[in-house]
Structure formats: structure tokens, C-alpha cells
């Protein structure tokens, strides 16, 4: 037993945890902040690129479906209704990406407005809590916008125009005889009954389809025109996506 104890290596003394080395001098703090700023800027740019891709997909979808629907008299008006559904799906996807982008944008704006701007032109009224705000965001990351608020921003700034163009094309499709049957003169629909008959979608009556589209667009219009939330410290100003 004693021989086994002699062969065992001596127990090491428990080493205390090394203290975390943090920058202490102004030069070290400035250097660290510069690297952090570049890192956050890179993440913000990455999410902005994803937002732009979704918008480009939506524009491509709208352009392709408009070309198919309005260039061929035999194409069904349901193609444009399908385009409205696809644009809505892309809006939902883009709203999710925008929520992530907004986190990093807010941090970047805090540094630019409260640190770099103060270096260039000191302002006594500027807030001094910017570092604590960013630190709290790093310790407890959370979304600054709800899904609805993110969709509202993207709808108001980009997607509203796409919905408007699709609506105009759909109204033109169901109300213009030449876009319905080949060989018919270019005349506008002479009766409301004609428009209702052209709006039929499978077993769904034309009147029901028109009512559904009207309700959808009235809801979108109300959603787009509601006032923006006051963001206070994270206000985006005029130059903002």
C-alpha cells in the first residue's frame, strides 16, 4: 500500500482562476472598440444583404408573373393571385431577416451617434448611457421589433408598390376583353357582370374572389398606414431602410 502511494504523482495544488485581462488604458479601449465596431458592421452588412436578396426575389416574381399573365390572352388571372401569395410569403421571410438586421443596426448607430460623433463634434446634450445600452444588448440579446412592426416597415417601404402593381394588373386582366380571348377588339368591359364572370376561380364565384381581394388589400392598406412606433433611443431617422 505504501509502495503504491510512493508511485502516485504528488497532488497538484489547485490553481486559482486567472483574472480576465481587460483593456485598461484609453489606447487599448479605443483599439478594442474599433475592432468591435468593424465586427458589428460586418454582421449588419450581412443581414442587409439577405434583406436585399429577398426583395430582389419578390421583384423578379412580380416581373415574371406580369409578363406571363399580360402577354398571353390564354393565361388565367389566377396567376396574379398566386403572385400576391408569393409576395406575401417573401414579405414574411424578409420581416424575420429584418428583425435580426435591426439588432446590429441599433448597436452600430449607438456607437456612431454617441462615440464617433462626439469625437468629431462634442454635444453636451448627447446621451452618456450608450455603452451600458450596448453592454446590456450583448449580455441579453433580444429583438427590438415585433414581427408585425418589421412587416409594417418592409410593406411601407418596398412591398406596398409590388402589391399595388399586382392589383392594377389583376384589374386590367379581368376587365379587358383582349386579355381574355384572342381576336377580340381592344375594348374595356361594358358591364359589371362581365368582370364578375372573368374573376371566377374554379368553383369560387367571381364576386367572392373580388370580395376576398378587396378585403385583403384593405387590410394591407390599413396595416401600411398605421403610425410608426416611437423608438426613442433607437430612432432610425430619415436615412434608414
XYZ file of N, CA, C and O in Angstrom, residues 12-204:
772
model
N -1.373 18.037 -7.320
C -1.092 19.433 -7.655
C -1.993 20.357 -6.822
O -3.149 20.050 -6.571
N -1.449 21.419 -6.465
C -2.240 22.397 -5.744
C -3.233 23.050 -6.712
O -2.920 23.301 -7.877
N -4.407 23.218 -6.249
C -5.430 23.827 -7.088
C -5.023 25.250 -7.439
O -4.719 26.065 -6.569
N -5.005 25.443 -8.739
C -4.624 26.770 -9.211
C -5.857 27.665 -9.251
O -6.930 27.251 -9.692
N -5.717 28.847 -8.810
C -6.829 29.783 -8.868
C -7.102 30.225 -10.303
O -6.213 30.152 -11.166
N -8.312 30.637 -10.588
C -8.673 31.089 -11.930
C -7.916 32.361 -12.271
O -7.775 33.270 -11.450
N -7.445 32.379 -13.495
C -6.722 33.564 -13.940
C -7.685 34.728 -14.095
O -8.773 34.574 -14.652
N -7.323 35.879 -13.667
C -8.212 37.037 -13.848
C -8.333 37.397 -15.319
O -7.384 37.277 -16.091
N -9.526 37.794 -15.728
C -9.764 38.193 -17.108
C -9.046 39.513 -17.373
O -9.254 40.501 -16.673
N -8.194 39.488 -18.401
C -7.429 40.679 -18.736
C -8.261 41.582 -19.630
O -8.564 41.245 -20.772
N -8.658 42.719 -19.122
C -9.461 43.679 -19.859
C -8.619 44.886 -20.216
O -7.662 45.223 -19.513
N -8.957 45.555 -21.322
C -8.212 46.775 -21.663
C -8.430 47.846 -20.597
O -9.544 48.041 -20.114
N -7.356 48.499 -20.240
C -7.426 49.492 -19.166
C -7.052 50.889 -19.634
O -7.635 51.876 -19.190
N -6.082 50.977 -20.520
C -5.642 52.303 -20.975
C -6.586 52.815 -22.063
O -7.259 52.031 -22.740
N -6.652 54.127 -22.241
C -7.507 54.681 -23.307
C -7.176 54.127 -24.685
O -8.073 53.898 -25.503
N -5.887 53.918 -24.948
C -5.497 53.373 -26.253
C -6.038 51.965 -26.462
O -6.514 51.629 -27.547
N -5.939 51.122 -25.439
C -6.459 49.760 -25.549
C -7.977 49.751 -25.716
O -8.525 48.961 -26.500
N -8.646 50.609 -24.990
C -10.115 50.674 -25.093
C -10.532 51.129 -26.494
O -11.449 50.565 -27.102
N -9.851 52.132 -27.018
C -10.170 52.620 -28.362
C -9.925 51.544 -29.408
O -10.723 51.349 -30.334
N -8.813 50.815 -29.275
C -8.493 49.753 -30.221
C -9.540 48.640 -30.161
O -9.995 48.135 -31.196
N -9.945 48.256 -28.946
C -10.964 47.222 -28.797
C -12.298 47.668 -29.379
O -12.981 46.897 -30.073
N -12.667 48.899 -29.123
C -13.928 49.413 -29.647
C -13.923 49.473 -31.169
O -14.942 49.195 -31.817
N -12.777 49.801 -31.756
C -12.678 49.849 -33.215
C -12.892 48.462 -33.819
O -13.620 48.301 -34.811
N -12.259 47.447 -33.218
C -12.441 46.072 -33.707
C -13.888 45.617 -33.514
O -14.461 44.949 -34.385
N -14.478 45.969 -32.394
C -15.873 45.594 -32.153
C -16.795 46.266 -33.168
O -17.730 45.639 -33.687
N -16.523 47.523 -33.458
C -17.356 48.255 -34.425
C -17.297 47.586 -35.796
O -18.330 47.410 -36.458
N -16.093 47.193 -36.217
C -15.966 46.530 -37.513
C -16.703 45.190 -37.522
O -17.302 44.815 -38.524
N -16.642 44.461 -36.408
C -17.354 43.186 -36.338
C -18.859 43.355 -36.435
O -19.538 42.635 -37.184
N -19.410 44.322 -35.698
C -20.850 44.565 -35.744
C -21.270 45.084 -37.123
O -22.343 44.735 -37.623
N -20.417 45.908 -37.719
C -20.716 46.428 -39.052
C -20.766 45.294 -40.080
O -21.617 45.291 -40.978
N -19.870 44.316 -39.930
C -19.884 43.168 -40.831
C -21.152 42.346 -40.690
O -21.736 41.896 -41.686
N -21.587 42.130 -39.448
C -22.822 41.368 -39.243
C -24.031 42.126 -39.766
O -24.931 41.537 -40.373
N -24.061 43.439 -39.557
C -25.172 44.230 -40.065
C -25.217 44.190 -41.595
O -26.285 44.057 -42.202
N -24.055 44.295 -42.228
C -23.990 44.260 -43.682
C -24.451 42.906 -44.220
O -25.121 42.830 -45.257
N -24.090 41.837 -43.511
C -24.507 40.502 -43.937
C -26.025 40.347 -43.927
O -26.622 39.844 -44.886
N -26.666 40.829 -42.853
C -28.119 40.737 -42.788
C -28.779 41.692 -43.763
O -29.863 41.395 -44.313
N -28.172 42.831 -44.037
C -28.719 43.750 -45.035
C -28.681 43.104 -46.412
O -29.604 43.266 -47.220
N -27.632 42.369 -46.687
C -27.531 41.671 -47.969
C -28.637 40.623 -48.099
O -29.217 40.454 -49.179
N -28.955 39.936 -47.010
C -30.040 38.955 -47.057
C -31.387 39.629 -47.300
O -32.241 39.097 -48.017
N -31.584 40.800 -46.712
C -32.823 41.546 -46.942
C -32.938 41.930 -48.415
O -33.999 41.778 -49.035
N -31.855 42.418 -48.994
C -31.874 42.821 -50.395
C -32.153 41.631 -51.309
O -32.840 41.766 -52.335
N -31.638 40.465 -50.951
C -31.894 39.281 -51.774
C -33.382 38.948 -51.795
O -33.935 38.624 -52.859
N -34.026 39.004 -50.640
C -35.459 38.704 -50.593
C -36.248 39.711 -51.413
O -37.186 39.342 -52.132
N -35.894 40.974 -51.323
C -36.570 41.997 -52.126
C -36.366 41.744 -53.615
O -37.296 41.901 -54.420
N -35.159 41.334 -53.991
C -34.893 41.039 -55.401
C -35.711 39.848 -55.876
O -36.197 39.835 -57.024
N -35.855 38.830 -55.017
C -36.698 37.687 -55.381
C -38.130 38.144 -55.631
O -38.770 37.717 -56.590
N -38.640 38.998 -54.749
C -40.022 39.465 -54.881
C -40.207 40.258 -56.174
O -41.202 40.083 -56.881
N -39.252 41.130 -56.489
C -39.347 41.910 -57.729
C -39.300 40.989 -58.946
O -40.042 41.172 -59.925
N -38.439 39.971 -58.896
C -38.344 39.021 -60.004
C -39.646 38.253 -60.185
O -40.104 38.034 -61.318
N -40.250 37.830 -59.071
C -41.520 37.111 -59.138
C -42.602 37.983 -59.764
O -43.355 37.543 -60.652
N -42.694 39.227 -59.326
C -43.710 40.134 -59.861
C -43.499 40.361 -61.353
O -44.446 40.291 -62.153
N -42.261 40.617 -61.765
C -41.979 40.871 -63.179
C -42.292 39.641 -64.033
O -42.880 39.761 -65.125
N -41.921 38.457 -63.556
C -42.164 37.238 -64.327
C -43.651 36.952 -64.472
O -44.137 36.621 -65.564
N -44.401 37.086 -63.388
C -45.833 36.792 -63.447
C -46.591 37.841 -64.259
O -47.575 37.516 -64.933
N -46.167 39.090 -64.210
C -46.784 40.113 -65.058
C -46.550 39.800 -66.532
O -47.459 39.947 -67.371
N -45.339 39.366 -66.853
C -45.028 39.029 -68.239
C -45.866 37.853 -68.724
O -46.405 37.874 -69.839
N -46.009 36.835 -67.890
C -46.785 35.655 -68.279
C -48.260 35.983 -68.408
O -48.936 35.575 -69.356
N -48.790 36.735 -67.464
C -50.228 36.978 -67.422
C -50.703 37.953 -68.487
O -51.726 37.723 -69.148
N -49.981 39.050 -68.687
C -50.454 40.100 -69.586
C -50.023 39.907 -71.027
O -50.576 40.550 -71.925
N -49.062 39.056 -71.279
C -48.597 38.861 -72.652
C -49.351 37.757 -73.384
O -49.298 37.682 -74.605
N -50.059 36.916 -72.648
C -50.770 35.789 -73.251
C -52.246 35.858 -72.900
O -52.596 35.763 -71.708
N -53.127 35.966 -73.872
C -54.560 36.040 -73.561
C -55.106 34.782 -72.901
O -56.092 34.836 -72.175
N -54.463 33.641 -73.156
C -54.967 32.388 -72.594
C -54.560 32.176 -71.139
O -55.058 31.248 -70.504
N -53.641 32.975 -70.619
C -53.224 32.796 -69.224
C -54.349 33.212 -68.279
O -55.085 34.165 -68.548
N -54.460 32.510 -67.178
C -55.550 32.740 -66.225
C -55.178 33.876 -65.269
O -54.007 34.069 -64.928
N -56.199 34.607 -64.836
C -55.944 35.700 -63.890
C -55.478 35.185 -62.535
O -54.922 35.933 -61.725
N -55.691 33.884 -62.288
C -55.223 33.299 -61.028
C -53.709 33.347 -60.877
O -53.194 33.241 -59.757
N -52.984 33.514 -62.008
C -51.525 33.651 -61.932
C -51.148 34.867 -61.099
O -50.207 34.829 -60.294
N -51.898 35.952 -61.261
C -51.619 37.166 -60.500
C -52.008 37.007 -59.031
O -51.337 37.542 -58.145
N -53.084 36.265 -58.773
C -53.444 35.977 -57.383
C -52.377 35.122 -56.715
O -52.044 35.315 -55.540
N -51.842 34.181 -57.475
C -50.740 33.365 -56.970
C -49.521 34.232 -56.678
O -48.799 34.015 -55.701
N -49.286 35.250 -57.529
C -48.178 36.173 -57.286
C -48.353 36.952 -56.000
O -47.376 37.196 -55.279
N -49.594 37.334 -55.694
C -49.849 38.023 -54.422
C -49.493 37.142 -53.237
O -48.922 37.610 -52.235
N -49.796 35.843 -53.344
C -49.466 34.907 -52.267
C -47.953 34.760 -52.123
O -47.425 34.735 -51.003
N -47.242 34.661 -53.241
C -45.786 34.521 -53.181
C -45.128 35.768 -52.589
O -44.195 35.662 -51.781
N -45.610 36.931 -52.982
C -45.050 38.171 -52.438
C -45.302 38.252 -50.933
O -44.441 38.719 -50.173
N -46.462 37.791 -50.487
C -46.747 37.773 -49.046
C -45.789 36.847 -48.313
O -45.297 37.179 -47.224
N -45.516 35.675 -48.901
C -44.556 34.751 -48.288
C -43.175 35.380 -48.198
O -42.500 35.289 -47.158
N -42.737 36.036 -49.247
C -41.430 36.690 -49.222
C -41.401 37.850 -48.231
O -40.370 38.111 -47.602
N -42.520 38.535 -48.062
C -42.602 39.606 -47.059
C -42.412 39.043 -45.652
O -41.717 39.644 -44.814
N -43.017 37.894 -45.381
C -42.869 37.267 -44.061
C -41.416 36.864 -43.818
O -40.864 37.076 -42.733
N -40.782 36.291 -44.850
C -39.373 35.887 -44.717
C -38.486 37.111 -44.494
O -37.587 37.106 -43.647
N -38.747 38.170 -45.250
C -37.922 39.369 -45.123
C -38.112 40.046 -43.776
O -37.169 40.621 -43.227
N -39.323 39.987 -43.225
C -39.559 40.584 -41.906
C -38.716 39.876 -40.846
O -38.181 40.531 -39.936
N -38.593 38.566 -40.947
C -37.748 37.831 -39.997
C -36.291 38.278 -40.122
O -35.618 38.526 -39.115
N -35.797 38.398 -41.339
C -34.423 38.832 -41.535
C -34.229 40.267 -41.064
O -33.165 40.611 -40.526
N -35.223 41.088 -41.251
C -35.122 42.490 -40.851
C -35.009 42.619 -39.331
O -34.331 43.530 -38.840
N -35.650 41.737 -38.596
C -35.566 41.804 -37.127
C -34.133 41.566 -36.661
O -33.663 42.220 -35.724
N -33.426 40.630 -37.303
C -32.027 40.405 -36.954
C -31.169 41.593 -37.375
O -30.289 42.035 -36.622
N -31.402 42.103 -38.570
C -30.652 43.267 -39.046
C -30.811 44.448 -38.096
O -29.850 45.177 -37.826
N -32.016 44.639 -37.571
C -32.288 45.804 -36.733
C -31.509 45.758 -35.423
O -31.172 46.804 -34.868
N -31.202 44.560 -34.922
C -30.406 44.447 -33.691
C -29.022 45.059 -33.895
O -28.556 45.895 -33.107
N -28.349 44.628 -34.957
C -26.990 45.100 -35.204
C -26.986 46.547 -35.675
O -26.057 47.302 -35.367
N -28.003 46.960 -36.417
C -28.094 48.355 -36.828
C -28.200 49.280 -35.624
O -27.568 50.339 -35.567
N -28.993 48.873 -34.620
C -29.161 49.706 -33.434
C -27.839 49.854 -32.674
O -27.512 50.946 -32.201
N -27.072 48.768 -32.568
C -25.779 48.857 -31.880
C -24.816 49.767 -32.639
O -24.115 50.598 -32.035
N -24.786 49.610 -33.953
C -23.913 50.445 -34.774
C -24.276 51.918 -34.629
O -23.422 52.797 -34.480
N -25.568 52.223 -34.654
C -25.995 53.613 -34.532
C -25.660 54.190 -33.154
O -25.345 55.376 -33.033
N -25.707 53.366 -32.116
C -25.327 53.844 -30.790
C -23.861 54.288 -30.779
O -23.527 55.354 -30.255
N -22.989 53.478 -31.373
C -21.565 53.810 -31.395
C -21.313 55.035 -32.262
O -20.558 55.942 -31.890
N -21.942 55.086 -33.421
C -21.714 56.202 -34.338
C -22.228 57.515 -33.753
O -21.552 58.548 -33.839
N -23.418 57.469 -33.173
C -24.043 58.709 -32.709
C -23.445 59.206 -31.396
O -23.288 60.412 -31.193
N -23.138 58.270 -30.499
C -22.719 58.670 -29.149
C -21.211 58.616 -28.926
O -20.733 59.111 -27.896
N -20.451 58.019 -29.857
C -18.998 57.952 -29.671
C -18.269 58.693 -30.788
O -17.613 59.708 -30.547
N -18.419 58.216 -32.018
C -17.699 58.847 -33.118
C -18.177 60.279 -33.357
O -17.367 61.178 -33.620
N -19.487 60.494 -33.299
C -19.992 61.853 -33.495
C -19.530 62.786 -32.388
O -19.258 63.974 -32.635
N -19.407 62.267 -31.170
C -18.923 63.093 -30.062
C -17.453 63.457 -30.218
O -17.019 64.527 -29.791
N -16.687 62.552 -30.831
C -15.277 62.860 -31.091
C -15.155 63.988 -32.109
O -14.348 64.915 -31.962
N -15.978 63.898 -33.151
C -15.893 64.884 -34.231
C -16.501 66.229 -33.843
O -15.960 67.286 -34.186
N -17.632 66.177 -33.152
C -18.304 67.423 -32.757
C -19.014 67.180 -31.432
O -20.162 66.724 -31.412
N -18.338 67.430 -30.303
C -18.941 67.159 -28.990
C -20.255 67.905 -28.803
O -20.400 69.067 -29.186
N -21.196 67.187 -28.211
C -22.515 67.755 -27.944
C -22.877 67.412 -26.500
O -22.997 66.236 -26.137
N -23.043 68.426 -25.694
C -23.303 68.194 -24.270
C -24.631 67.514 -24.025
O -24.814 66.831 -23.006
N -25.575 67.672 -24.935
C -26.898 67.080 -24.735
C -26.977 65.621 -25.163
O -28.006 64.980 -24.970
N -25.911 65.086 -25.759
C -25.927 63.686 -26.188
C -25.938 62.772 -24.976
O -25.370 63.080 -23.928
N -26.570 61.635 -25.128
C -26.677 60.682 -24.023
C -25.339 60.069 -23.673
O -24.451 59.921 -24.520
N -25.181 59.719 -22.408
C -23.932 59.105 -21.942
C -24.121 57.647 -21.548
O -23.198 57.020 -21.027
N -25.303 57.095 -21.787
C -25.590 55.717 -21.392
C -25.414 54.735 -22.540
O -25.844 53.597 -22.448
N -24.796 55.181 -23.625
C -24.744 54.326 -24.814
C -23.966 53.032 -24.566
O -24.355 51.969 -25.061
N -22.864 53.100 -23.816
C -22.069 51.894 -23.554
C -22.865 50.884 -22.735
O -22.819 49.679 -22.990
N -23.624 51.372 -21.746
C -24.444 50.475 -20.932
C -25.557 49.845 -21.769
O -25.902 48.671 -21.580
N -26.102 50.608 -22.702
C -27.155 50.078 -23.574
C -26.608 48.951 -24.437
O -27.231 47.882 -24.576
N -25.435 49.151 -25.035
C -24.828 48.119 -25.875
C -24.435 46.910 -25.032
O -24.624 45.757 -25.441
N -23.874 47.144 -23.844
C -23.481 46.034 -22.974
C -24.687 45.188 -22.583
O -24.613 43.951 -22.565
N -25.789 45.828 -22.288
C -27.000 45.084 -21.943
C -27.509 44.279 -23.134
O -27.990 43.151 -22.985
N -27.383 44.850 -24.337
C -27.792 44.124 -25.534
C -26.896 42.926 -25.791
O -27.363 41.888 -26.274
N -25.613 43.045 -25.483
C -24.693 41.918 -25.668
C -24.932 40.824 -24.641
O -24.828 39.633 -24.944
N -25.239 41.216 -23.407
C -25.490 40.216 -22.367
C -26.840 39.538 -22.536
O -26.979 38.343 -22.254
N -27.823 40.284 -22.993
C -29.174 39.737 -23.138
C -29.714 40.126 -24.514
O -30.550 41.040 -24.624
N -29.242 39.466 -25.574
C -29.722 39.815 -26.922
C -31.228 39.583 -27.046
O -31.744 38.553 -26.613
N -31.897 40.538 -27.611
C -33.343 40.410 -27.824
C -33.735 41.229 -29.043
O -33.031 42.166 -29.430
N -34.856 40.855 -29.633
C -35.356 41.603 -30.786
C -35.897 42.950 -30.324
O -36.566 43.045 -29.292
N -35.649 43.973 -31.112
C -36.142 45.308 -30.815
C -37.470 45.589 -31.510
O -38.165 46.536 -31.150
N -37.792 44.771 -32.515
C -39.034 44.924 -33.255
C -39.835 43.633 -33.197
O -39.255 42.539 -33.215
N -41.140 43.762 -33.135
C -42.002 42.582 -33.243
C -42.112 42.184 -34.710
O -41.723 42.936 -35.612
N -42.677 41.013 -34.958
C -42.854 40.559 -36.336
C -43.750 41.534 -37.098
O -43.497 41.869 -38.264
N -44.820 41.976 -36.440
C -45.740 42.895 -37.094
C -45.092 44.219 -37.455
O -45.322 44.774 -38.539
N -44.255 44.746 -36.559
C -43.576 46.015 -36.832
C -42.580 45.879 -37.971
O -42.431 46.798 -38.800
N -41.886 44.737 -38.024
C -40.940 44.518 -39.113
C -41.671 44.395 -40.450
O -41.239 44.963 -41.459
N -42.796 43.680 -40.480
C -43.584 43.565 -41.706
C -44.132 44.926 -42.129
O -44.184 45.248 -43.313
N -44.525 45.721 -41.143
C -45.048 47.054 -41.445
C -44.002 47.913 -42.146
O -44.302 48.610 -43.133
N -42.767 47.868 -41.667
C -41.705 48.669 -42.277
C -41.430 48.228 -43.703
O -41.329 49.049 -44.620
N -41.307 46.917 -43.914
C -40.981 46.433 -45.252
C -42.134 46.641 -46.216
O -41.929 46.914 -47.404
N -43.365 46.503 -45.722
C -44.529 46.739 -46.568
C -44.614 48.200 -46.973
O -44.888 48.532 -48.138
N -44.356 49.075 -46.038
C -44.478 50.510 -46.297
C -43.391 51.012 -47.229
O -43.630 51.915 -48.047
N -42.206 50.428 -47.159
C -41.074 50.956 -47.904
C -40.807 50.243 -49.226
O -40.259 50.843 -50.145
N -41.184 48.956 -49.324
C -40.884 48.211 -50.547
C -42.093 47.485 -51.114
O -42.467 47.690 -52.263
N -42.688 46.641 -50.301
C -43.659 45.678 -50.820
C -45.005 46.297 -51.177
O -45.763 45.714 -51.952
N -45.318 47.455 -50.621
C -46.571 48.103 -50.967
C -46.678 48.392 -52.462
O -47.745 48.229 -53.067
N -45.563 48.799 -53.076
C -45.568 49.081 -54.515
C -45.768 47.805 -55.322
O -46.435 47.822 -56.363
N -45.198 46.707 -54.868
C -45.378 45.434 -55.584
C -46.832 44.979 -55.529
O -47.402 44.535 -56.538
N -47.446 45.100 -54.349
C -48.861 44.746 -54.234
C -49.715 45.650 -55.122
O -50.688 45.182 -55.747
N -49.382 46.916 -55.189
C -50.155 47.861 -55.994
C -50.073 47.509 -57.482
O -51.081 47.527 -58.198
N -48.887 47.160 -57.953
C -48.714 46.791 -59.363
C -49.478 45.506 -59.678
O -50.129 45.388 -60.735
N -49.422 44.524 -58.784
C -50.161 43.281 -58.993
C -51.668 43.538 -59.029
O -52.391 42.921 -59.821
N -52.144 44.427 -58.180
C -53.571 44.741 -58.168
C -53.997 45.401 -59.478
O -55.044 45.051 -60.055
N -53.211 46.352 -59.963
C -53.537 47.002 -61.231
C -53.554 45.988 -62.373
O -54.453 46.014 -63.229
N -52.557 45.092 -62.390
C -52.504 44.088 -63.451
C -53.696 43.138 -63.365
O -54.267 42.747 -64.396
N -54.093 42.770 -62.158
C -55.236 41.862 -61.999
C -56.536 42.535 -62.453
O -57.352 41.910 -63.142
N -56.727 43.800 -62.082
C -57.922 44.531 -62.526
C -57.942 44.656 -64.044
O -59.002 44.527 -64.680
N -56.776 44.908 -64.632
C -56.690 45.006 -66.085
C -57.000 43.668 -66.743
O -57.679 43.602 -67.773
N -56.533 42.589 -66.121
C -56.723 41.255 -66.692
C -58.189 40.859 -66.735
O -58.667 40.292 -67.729
N -58.925 41.136 -65.660
C -60.317 40.682 -65.606
C -61.286 41.655 -66.258
O -62.470 41.344 -66.413
N -60.793 42.831 -66.652
C -61.694 43.833 -67.222
C -61.426 44.155 -68.684
O -62.142 44.944 -69.284
N -60.378 43.558 -69.283
C -60.031 43.834 -70.666
C -60.313 42.622 -71.531
O -59.656 41.586 -71.366
N -61.261 42.682 -72.457
C -61.610 41.518 -73.267
C -60.437 40.944 -74.054
O -60.306 39.728 -74.158
N -59.546 41.789 -74.574
C -58.456 41.267 -75.396
C -57.490 40.416 -74.584
O -56.790 39.562 -75.119
N -57.415 40.650 -73.279
C -56.545 39.843 -72.422
C -57.227 38.563 -71.984
O -56.649 37.768 -71.251
N -58.472 38.342 -72.430
C -59.196 37.137 -72.070
C -59.348 36.183 -73.252
O -59.228 34.982 -73.116
N -59.622 36.724 -74.449
C -59.875 35.886 -75.617
C -59.152 36.471 -76.819
O -59.201 37.665 -77.058
N -58.488 35.622 -77.595
C -57.784 36.078 -78.780
C -58.776 36.503 -79.853
O -59.834 35.907 -80.031
N -58.413 37.564 -80.583
C -59.233 38.014 -81.680
C -60.299 39.016 -81.308
O -61.014 39.522 -82.168
N -60.442 39.330 -80.019
C -61.451 40.291 -79.577
C -60.854 41.685 -79.623
O -59.705 41.887 -79.216
N -61.586 42.682 -80.119
C -61.046 44.047 -80.176
C -60.662 44.560 -78.789
O -61.201 44.124 -77.777
N -59.747 45.507 -78.775
C -59.294 46.087 -77.511
C -60.355 47.037 -76.989
O -60.401 48.218 -77.366
N -61.210 46.542 -76.161
C -62.274 47.330 -75.549
C -62.301 47.059 -74.058
O -61.915 45.982 -73.606
N -62.757 48.019 -73.319
C -62.941 47.816 -71.900
C -64.252 47.079 -71.658
O -65.161 47.086 -72.479
N -64.334 46.429 -70.523
C -65.550 45.695 -70.192
C -66.729 46.656 -70.108
O -66.634 47.735 -69.535
N -67.852 46.260 -70.722
C -69.012 47.135 -70.786
C -69.988 46.914 -69.638
O -70.925 47.675 -69.479
N -69.775 45.880 -68.852
C -70.717 45.591 -67.772
C -69.992 44.992 -66.584
O -68.941 44.355 -66.730
N -70.571 45.191 -65.421
C -70.034 44.615 -64.184
C -70.139 43.104 -64.203
O -69.302 42.405 -63.646
N -71.178 42.586 -64.884
C -71.364 41.139 -64.982
C -70.184 40.491 -65.712
O -69.729 39.406 -65.342
N -69.688 41.178 -66.735
C -68.542 40.652 -67.483
C -67.318 40.502 -66.572
O -66.611 39.498 -66.617
N -67.073 41.506 -65.756
C -65.917 41.463 -64.847
C -66.085 40.332 -63.832
O -65.141 39.597 -63.544
N -67.270 40.164 -63.295
C -67.511 39.111 -62.305
C -67.307 37.732 -62.928
O -66.707 36.832 -62.316
N -67.774 37.562 -64.160
C -67.602 36.277 -64.843
C -66.128 35.971 -65.082
O -65.690 34.821 -64.967
N -65.343 36.982 -65.422
C -63.912 36.769 -65.657
C -63.136 36.511 -64.368
O -62.041 35.937 -64.410
N -63.675 36.929 -63.231
C -62.967 36.761 -61.958
C -63.217 35.401 -61.324
O -62.681 35.125 -60.240
N -63.993 34.553 -61.972
C -64.264 33.219 -61.421
C -62.955 32.455 -61.263
O -62.083 32.481 -62.144
N -62.809 31.777 -60.145
C -61.607 30.991 -59.855
C -62.030 29.584 -59.458
O -62.326 29.315 -58.292
N -62.075 28.685 -60.438
C -62.505 27.317 -60.170
C -63.938 27.300 -59.675
O -64.840 27.883 -60.276
N -64.199 26.642 -58.535
C -65.559 26.600 -58.002
C -65.972 27.875 -57.273
O -67.127 28.016 -56.876
N -65.040 28.800 -57.081
C -65.319 30.038 -56.350
C -65.898 31.064 -57.323
O -65.334 31.300 -58.400
